[in-house]
Short mmCIF file of C-alpha atoms in Angstrom, two decimals:
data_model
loop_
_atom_site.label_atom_id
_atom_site.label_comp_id
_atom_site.label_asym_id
_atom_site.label_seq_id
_atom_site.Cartn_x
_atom_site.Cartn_y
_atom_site.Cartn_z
CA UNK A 1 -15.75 -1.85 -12.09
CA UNK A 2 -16.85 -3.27 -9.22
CA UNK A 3 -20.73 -3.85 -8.43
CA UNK A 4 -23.14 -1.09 -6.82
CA UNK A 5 -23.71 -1.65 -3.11
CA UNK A 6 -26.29 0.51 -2.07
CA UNK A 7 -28.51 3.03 -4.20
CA UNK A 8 -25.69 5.48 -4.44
CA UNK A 9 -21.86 4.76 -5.37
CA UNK A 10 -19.90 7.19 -3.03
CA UNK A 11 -16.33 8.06 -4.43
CA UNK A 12 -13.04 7.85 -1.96
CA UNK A 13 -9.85 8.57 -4.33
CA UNK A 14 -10.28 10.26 -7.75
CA UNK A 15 -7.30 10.27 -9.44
CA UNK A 16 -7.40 12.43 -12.23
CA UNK A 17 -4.36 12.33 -14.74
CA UNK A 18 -1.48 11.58 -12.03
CA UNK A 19 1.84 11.62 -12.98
CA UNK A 20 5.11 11.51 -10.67
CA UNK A 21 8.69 12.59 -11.32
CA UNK A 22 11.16 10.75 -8.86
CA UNK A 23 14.30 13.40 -9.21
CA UNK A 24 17.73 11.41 -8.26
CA UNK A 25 20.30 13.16 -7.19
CA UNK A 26 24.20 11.95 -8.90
CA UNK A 27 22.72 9.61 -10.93
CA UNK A 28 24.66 7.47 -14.03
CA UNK A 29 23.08 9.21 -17.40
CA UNK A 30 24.75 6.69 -19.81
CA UNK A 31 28.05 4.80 -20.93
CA UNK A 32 31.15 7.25 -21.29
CA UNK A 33 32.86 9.64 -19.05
CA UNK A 34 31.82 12.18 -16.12
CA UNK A 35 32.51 15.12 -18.68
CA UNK A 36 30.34 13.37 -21.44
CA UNK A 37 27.48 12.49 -19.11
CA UNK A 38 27.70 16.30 -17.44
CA UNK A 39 27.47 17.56 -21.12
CA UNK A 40 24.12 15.23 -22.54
CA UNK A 41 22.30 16.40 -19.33
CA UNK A 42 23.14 19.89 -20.17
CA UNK A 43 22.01 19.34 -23.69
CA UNK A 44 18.71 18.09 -22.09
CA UNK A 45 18.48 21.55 -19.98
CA UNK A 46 18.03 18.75 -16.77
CA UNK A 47 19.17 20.39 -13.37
CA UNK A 48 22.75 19.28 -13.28
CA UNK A 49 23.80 16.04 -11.79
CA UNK A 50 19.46 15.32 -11.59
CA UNK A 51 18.03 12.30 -13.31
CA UNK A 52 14.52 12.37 -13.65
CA UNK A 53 12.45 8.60 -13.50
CA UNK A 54 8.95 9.26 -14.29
CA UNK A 55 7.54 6.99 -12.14
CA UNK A 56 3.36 7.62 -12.67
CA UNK A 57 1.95 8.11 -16.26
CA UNK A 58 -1.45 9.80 -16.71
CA UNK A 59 -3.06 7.51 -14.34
CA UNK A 60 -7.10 8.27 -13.89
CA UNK A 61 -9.89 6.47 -11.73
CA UNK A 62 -12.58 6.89 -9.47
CA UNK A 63 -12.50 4.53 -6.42
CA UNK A 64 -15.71 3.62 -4.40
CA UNK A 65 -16.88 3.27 -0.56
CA UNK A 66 -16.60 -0.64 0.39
CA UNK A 67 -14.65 -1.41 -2.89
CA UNK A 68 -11.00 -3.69 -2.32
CA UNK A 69 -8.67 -2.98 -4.93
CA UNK A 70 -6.14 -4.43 -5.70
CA UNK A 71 -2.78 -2.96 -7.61
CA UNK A 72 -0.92 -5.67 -9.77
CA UNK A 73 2.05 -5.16 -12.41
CA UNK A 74 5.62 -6.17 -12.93
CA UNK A 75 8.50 -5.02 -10.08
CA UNK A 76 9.14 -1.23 -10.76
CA UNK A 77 5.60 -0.29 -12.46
CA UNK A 78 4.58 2.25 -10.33
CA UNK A 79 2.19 0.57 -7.59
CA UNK A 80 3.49 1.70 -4.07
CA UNK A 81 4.89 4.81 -5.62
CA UNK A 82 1.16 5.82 -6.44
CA UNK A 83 -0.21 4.60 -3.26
CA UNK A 84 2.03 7.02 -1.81
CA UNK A 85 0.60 9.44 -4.10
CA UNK A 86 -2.89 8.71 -2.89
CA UNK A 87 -1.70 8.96 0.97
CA UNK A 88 0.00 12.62 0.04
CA UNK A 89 3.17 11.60 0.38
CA UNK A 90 4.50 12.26 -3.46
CA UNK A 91 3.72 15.80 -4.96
CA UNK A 92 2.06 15.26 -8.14
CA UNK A 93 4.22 16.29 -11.50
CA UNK A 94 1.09 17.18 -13.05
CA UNK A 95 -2.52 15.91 -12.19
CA UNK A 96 -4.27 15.76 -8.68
CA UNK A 97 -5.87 12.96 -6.11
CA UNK A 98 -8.63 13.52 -4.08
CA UNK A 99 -9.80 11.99 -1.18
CA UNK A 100 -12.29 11.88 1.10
CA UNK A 101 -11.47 11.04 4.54
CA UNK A 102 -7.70 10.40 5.60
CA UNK A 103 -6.00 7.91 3.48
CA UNK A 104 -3.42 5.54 5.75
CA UNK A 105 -0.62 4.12 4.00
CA UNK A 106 0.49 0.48 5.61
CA UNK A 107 3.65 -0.83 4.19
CA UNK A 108 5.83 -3.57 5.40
CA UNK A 109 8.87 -1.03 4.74
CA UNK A 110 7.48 1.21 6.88
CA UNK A 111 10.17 2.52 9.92
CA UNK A 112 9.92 0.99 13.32
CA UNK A 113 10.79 2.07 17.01
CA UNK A 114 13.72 -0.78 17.19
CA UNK A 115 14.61 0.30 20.43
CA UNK A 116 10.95 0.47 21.78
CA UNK A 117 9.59 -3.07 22.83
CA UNK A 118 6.21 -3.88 20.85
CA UNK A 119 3.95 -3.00 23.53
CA UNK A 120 5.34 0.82 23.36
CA UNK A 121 4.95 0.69 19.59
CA UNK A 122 1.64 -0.70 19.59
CA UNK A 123 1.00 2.84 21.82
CA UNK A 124 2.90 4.75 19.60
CA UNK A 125 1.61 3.92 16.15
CA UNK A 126 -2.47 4.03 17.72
CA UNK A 127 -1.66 7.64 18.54
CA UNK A 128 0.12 8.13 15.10
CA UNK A 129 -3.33 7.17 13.45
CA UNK A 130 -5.58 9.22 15.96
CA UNK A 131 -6.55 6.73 18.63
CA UNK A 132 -7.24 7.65 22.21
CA UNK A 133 -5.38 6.89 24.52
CA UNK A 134 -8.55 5.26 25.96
CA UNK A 135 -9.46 3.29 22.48
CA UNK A 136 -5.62 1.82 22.19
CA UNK A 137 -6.02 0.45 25.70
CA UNK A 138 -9.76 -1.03 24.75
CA UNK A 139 -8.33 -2.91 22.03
CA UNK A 140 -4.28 -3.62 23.01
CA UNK A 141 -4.79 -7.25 23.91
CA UNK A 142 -7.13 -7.77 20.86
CA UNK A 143 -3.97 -6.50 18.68
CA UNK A 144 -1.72 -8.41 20.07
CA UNK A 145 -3.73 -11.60 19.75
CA UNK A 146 -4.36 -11.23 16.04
CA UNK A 147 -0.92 -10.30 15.48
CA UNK A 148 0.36 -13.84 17.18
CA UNK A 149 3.82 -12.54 18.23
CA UNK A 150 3.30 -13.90 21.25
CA UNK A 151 1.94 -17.19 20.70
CA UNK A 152 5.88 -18.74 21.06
CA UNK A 153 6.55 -16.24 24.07
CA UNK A 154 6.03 -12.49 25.64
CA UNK A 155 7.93 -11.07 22.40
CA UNK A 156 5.05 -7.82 23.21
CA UNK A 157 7.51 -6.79 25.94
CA UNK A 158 10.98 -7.33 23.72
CA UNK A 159 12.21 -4.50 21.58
CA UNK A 160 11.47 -4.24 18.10
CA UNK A 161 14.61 -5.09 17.09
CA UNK A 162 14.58 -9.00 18.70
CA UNK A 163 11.60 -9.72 15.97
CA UNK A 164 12.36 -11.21 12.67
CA UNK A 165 10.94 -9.13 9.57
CA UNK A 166 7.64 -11.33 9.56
CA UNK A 167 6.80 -10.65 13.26
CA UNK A 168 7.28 -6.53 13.35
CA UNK A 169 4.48 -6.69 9.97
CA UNK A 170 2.22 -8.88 11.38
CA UNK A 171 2.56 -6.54 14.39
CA UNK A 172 2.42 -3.62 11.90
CA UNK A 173 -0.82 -4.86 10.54
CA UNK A 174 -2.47 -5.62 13.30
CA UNK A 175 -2.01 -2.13 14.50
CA UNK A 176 -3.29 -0.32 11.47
CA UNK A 177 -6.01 -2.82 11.28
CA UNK A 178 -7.36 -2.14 14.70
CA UNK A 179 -8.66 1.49 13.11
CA UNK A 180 -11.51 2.00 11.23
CA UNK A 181 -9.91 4.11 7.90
CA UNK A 182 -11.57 5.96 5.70
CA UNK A 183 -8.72 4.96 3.05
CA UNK A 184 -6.68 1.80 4.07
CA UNK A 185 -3.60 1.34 1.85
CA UNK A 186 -1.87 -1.73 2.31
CA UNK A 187 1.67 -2.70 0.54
CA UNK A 188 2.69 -5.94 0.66
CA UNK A 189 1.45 -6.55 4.49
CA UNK A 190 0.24 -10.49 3.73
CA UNK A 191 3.16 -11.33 1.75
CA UNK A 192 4.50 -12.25 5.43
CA UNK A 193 3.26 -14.34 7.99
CA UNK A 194 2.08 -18.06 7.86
CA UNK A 195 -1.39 -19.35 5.95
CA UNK A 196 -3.41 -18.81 9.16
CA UNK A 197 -2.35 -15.11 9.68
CA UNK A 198 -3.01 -14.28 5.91
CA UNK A 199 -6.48 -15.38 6.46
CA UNK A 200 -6.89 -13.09 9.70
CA UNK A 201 -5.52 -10.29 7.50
CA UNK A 202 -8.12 -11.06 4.74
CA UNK A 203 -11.27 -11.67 6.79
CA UNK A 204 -10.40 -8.07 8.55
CA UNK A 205 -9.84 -6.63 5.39
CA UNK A 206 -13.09 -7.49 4.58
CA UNK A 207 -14.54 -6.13 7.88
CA UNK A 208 -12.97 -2.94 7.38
CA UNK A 209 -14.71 -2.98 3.68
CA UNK A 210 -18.25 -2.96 5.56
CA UNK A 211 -17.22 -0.60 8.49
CA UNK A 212 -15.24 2.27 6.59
CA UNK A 213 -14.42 3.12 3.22
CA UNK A 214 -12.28 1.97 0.83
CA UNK A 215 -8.97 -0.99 0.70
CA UNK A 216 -5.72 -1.29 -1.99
CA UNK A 217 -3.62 -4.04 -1.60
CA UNK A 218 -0.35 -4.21 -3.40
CA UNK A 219 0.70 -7.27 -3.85
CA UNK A 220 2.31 -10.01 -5.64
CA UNK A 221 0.44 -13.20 -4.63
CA UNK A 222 -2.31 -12.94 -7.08
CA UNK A 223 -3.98 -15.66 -4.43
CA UNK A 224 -4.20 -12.62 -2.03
CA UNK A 225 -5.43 -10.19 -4.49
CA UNK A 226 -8.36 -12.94 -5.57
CA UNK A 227 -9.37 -13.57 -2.09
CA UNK A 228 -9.33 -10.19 -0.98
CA UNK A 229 -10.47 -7.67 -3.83
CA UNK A 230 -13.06 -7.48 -6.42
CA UNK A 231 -11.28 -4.59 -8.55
CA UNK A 232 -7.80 -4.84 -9.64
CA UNK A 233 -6.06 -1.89 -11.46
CA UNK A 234 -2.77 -3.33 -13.04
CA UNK A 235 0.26 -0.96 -13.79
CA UNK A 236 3.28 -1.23 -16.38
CA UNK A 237 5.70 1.02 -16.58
CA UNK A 238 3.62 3.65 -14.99
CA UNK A 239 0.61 3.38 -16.87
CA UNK A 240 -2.36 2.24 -15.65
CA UNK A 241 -2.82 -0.67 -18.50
CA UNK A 242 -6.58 -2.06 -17.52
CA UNK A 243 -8.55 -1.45 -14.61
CA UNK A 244 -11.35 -3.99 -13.97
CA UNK A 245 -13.14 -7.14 -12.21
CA UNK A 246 -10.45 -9.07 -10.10
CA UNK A 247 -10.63 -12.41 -12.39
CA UNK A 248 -10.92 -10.38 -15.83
CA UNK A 249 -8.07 -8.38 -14.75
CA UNK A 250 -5.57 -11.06 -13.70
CA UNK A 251 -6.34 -13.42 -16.36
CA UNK A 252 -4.89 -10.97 -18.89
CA UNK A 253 -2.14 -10.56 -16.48
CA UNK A 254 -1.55 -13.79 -16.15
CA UNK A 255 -1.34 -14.56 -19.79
CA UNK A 256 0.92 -11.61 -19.99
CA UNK A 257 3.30 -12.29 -17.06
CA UNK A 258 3.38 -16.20 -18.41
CA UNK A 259 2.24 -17.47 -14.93
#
């Protein structure tokens, strides 16, 4: 666990026992034919035609104001599915999450106004996280700046859909970051962008930290995760395998993952 700031350790996210059922629809049960595959899921007393990929298992812990945590395990173990969880996105199969505040989910995956040019969607996506109109204006040129799209030329007045994948997230991020959030989830966001951006996004990460309440970072650089968090929960096939100090944490993962 991370180290007491303050007196008084003040929880954001309690997960208590999560677990999440992805149902997919027309999915491949096995090797044989349609009639065989129909009759096993029968057997099972599934819905018919559902497969069900239980994507969460029993996953419990207690996250603090001003912790950065960071969520670690092989492709497929369950990270952004429970950060979507957390943001009350998924349903829970069994378990709850509770939060205090309004969790906001940031992923790189996240859909985009293509047609809008960046300056609309910098508009846009303030007023889809509760900005003023007032407050978006304060602070437009200050996201743009950080974001560096326009650094090579006025991309801010292009549409979305003239950027390449690394501009519209560092565009994403900059947006998101230019809130205060009482949860900040962010999936993947510094996997993109060049050395110098990464280290914007980490230094404001750690602003937010002091200001509001409580970062998760998925990602796969474990450079990220050790420059940005001091908690690391790691994930395998759903289950939440150890949940601890950043360098404890990834030195059994790396041992584990070989690298």
């Amino acid at each position: 666990m991370a180290e007491h700031r303050g007196a008084e350790r003040v929880p954001t996210v309690i997960a208590d026992d999560v677990h999440i059922v992805y149902r997919v629809n027309g999915a491949k049960t096995g090797k044989g034919s349609a009639t065989a595959a129909l009759s096993r899921i029968l057997k099972r007393g599934e819905e018919r035609g559902v497969r069900k990929v239980h994507a969460v298992r029993g996953v419990s812990f207690v996250a603090y104001k001003g912790e950065a945590i960071g969520l670690i395990g092989s492709n497929g173990s369950g990270k952004s599915t429970l950060l979507r969880a957390i943001a009350g996105l998924l349903p829970c199969e069994k378990g709850r999450v509770y939060t205090d505040g309004q969790p906001s989910l940031l992923g790189v995956n996240a859909a985009l106004m293509n047609d809008l040019t960046g300056e609309r969607n910098v508009i846009l996506g303030g007023l889809a996280m509760g900005m003023s109109r007032e407050e978006i204006k304060s602070r437009y040129q200050e996201i743009v700046d950080f974001s560096g799209i326009n650094e090579k030329g006025d991309f801010i007045t292009l549409p979305m859909r003239t950027y390449s994948s690394g501009m519209a997230a560092r565009l994403r991020f900059s947006i998101a970051a230019a809130k205060d959030h009482d949860v900040l989830m962010i999936d993947e966001a510094l996997a993109t962008g060049d050395a110098k951006f990464q280290k914007r996004s980490e230094a404001r990460i750690r602003e937010l930290r002091k200001e509001a309440g409580t970062v998760f970072l998925v990602s796969h650089s474990n450079k990220s995760i050790r420059d940005t968090c001091d908690r690391v929960l790691w994930l395998e096939r759903g289950e939440l395998r150890m949940d601890g100090p950043t360098e404890e944490v990834l030195k059994e993962y790396e041992k584990f993952t070989g690298k």
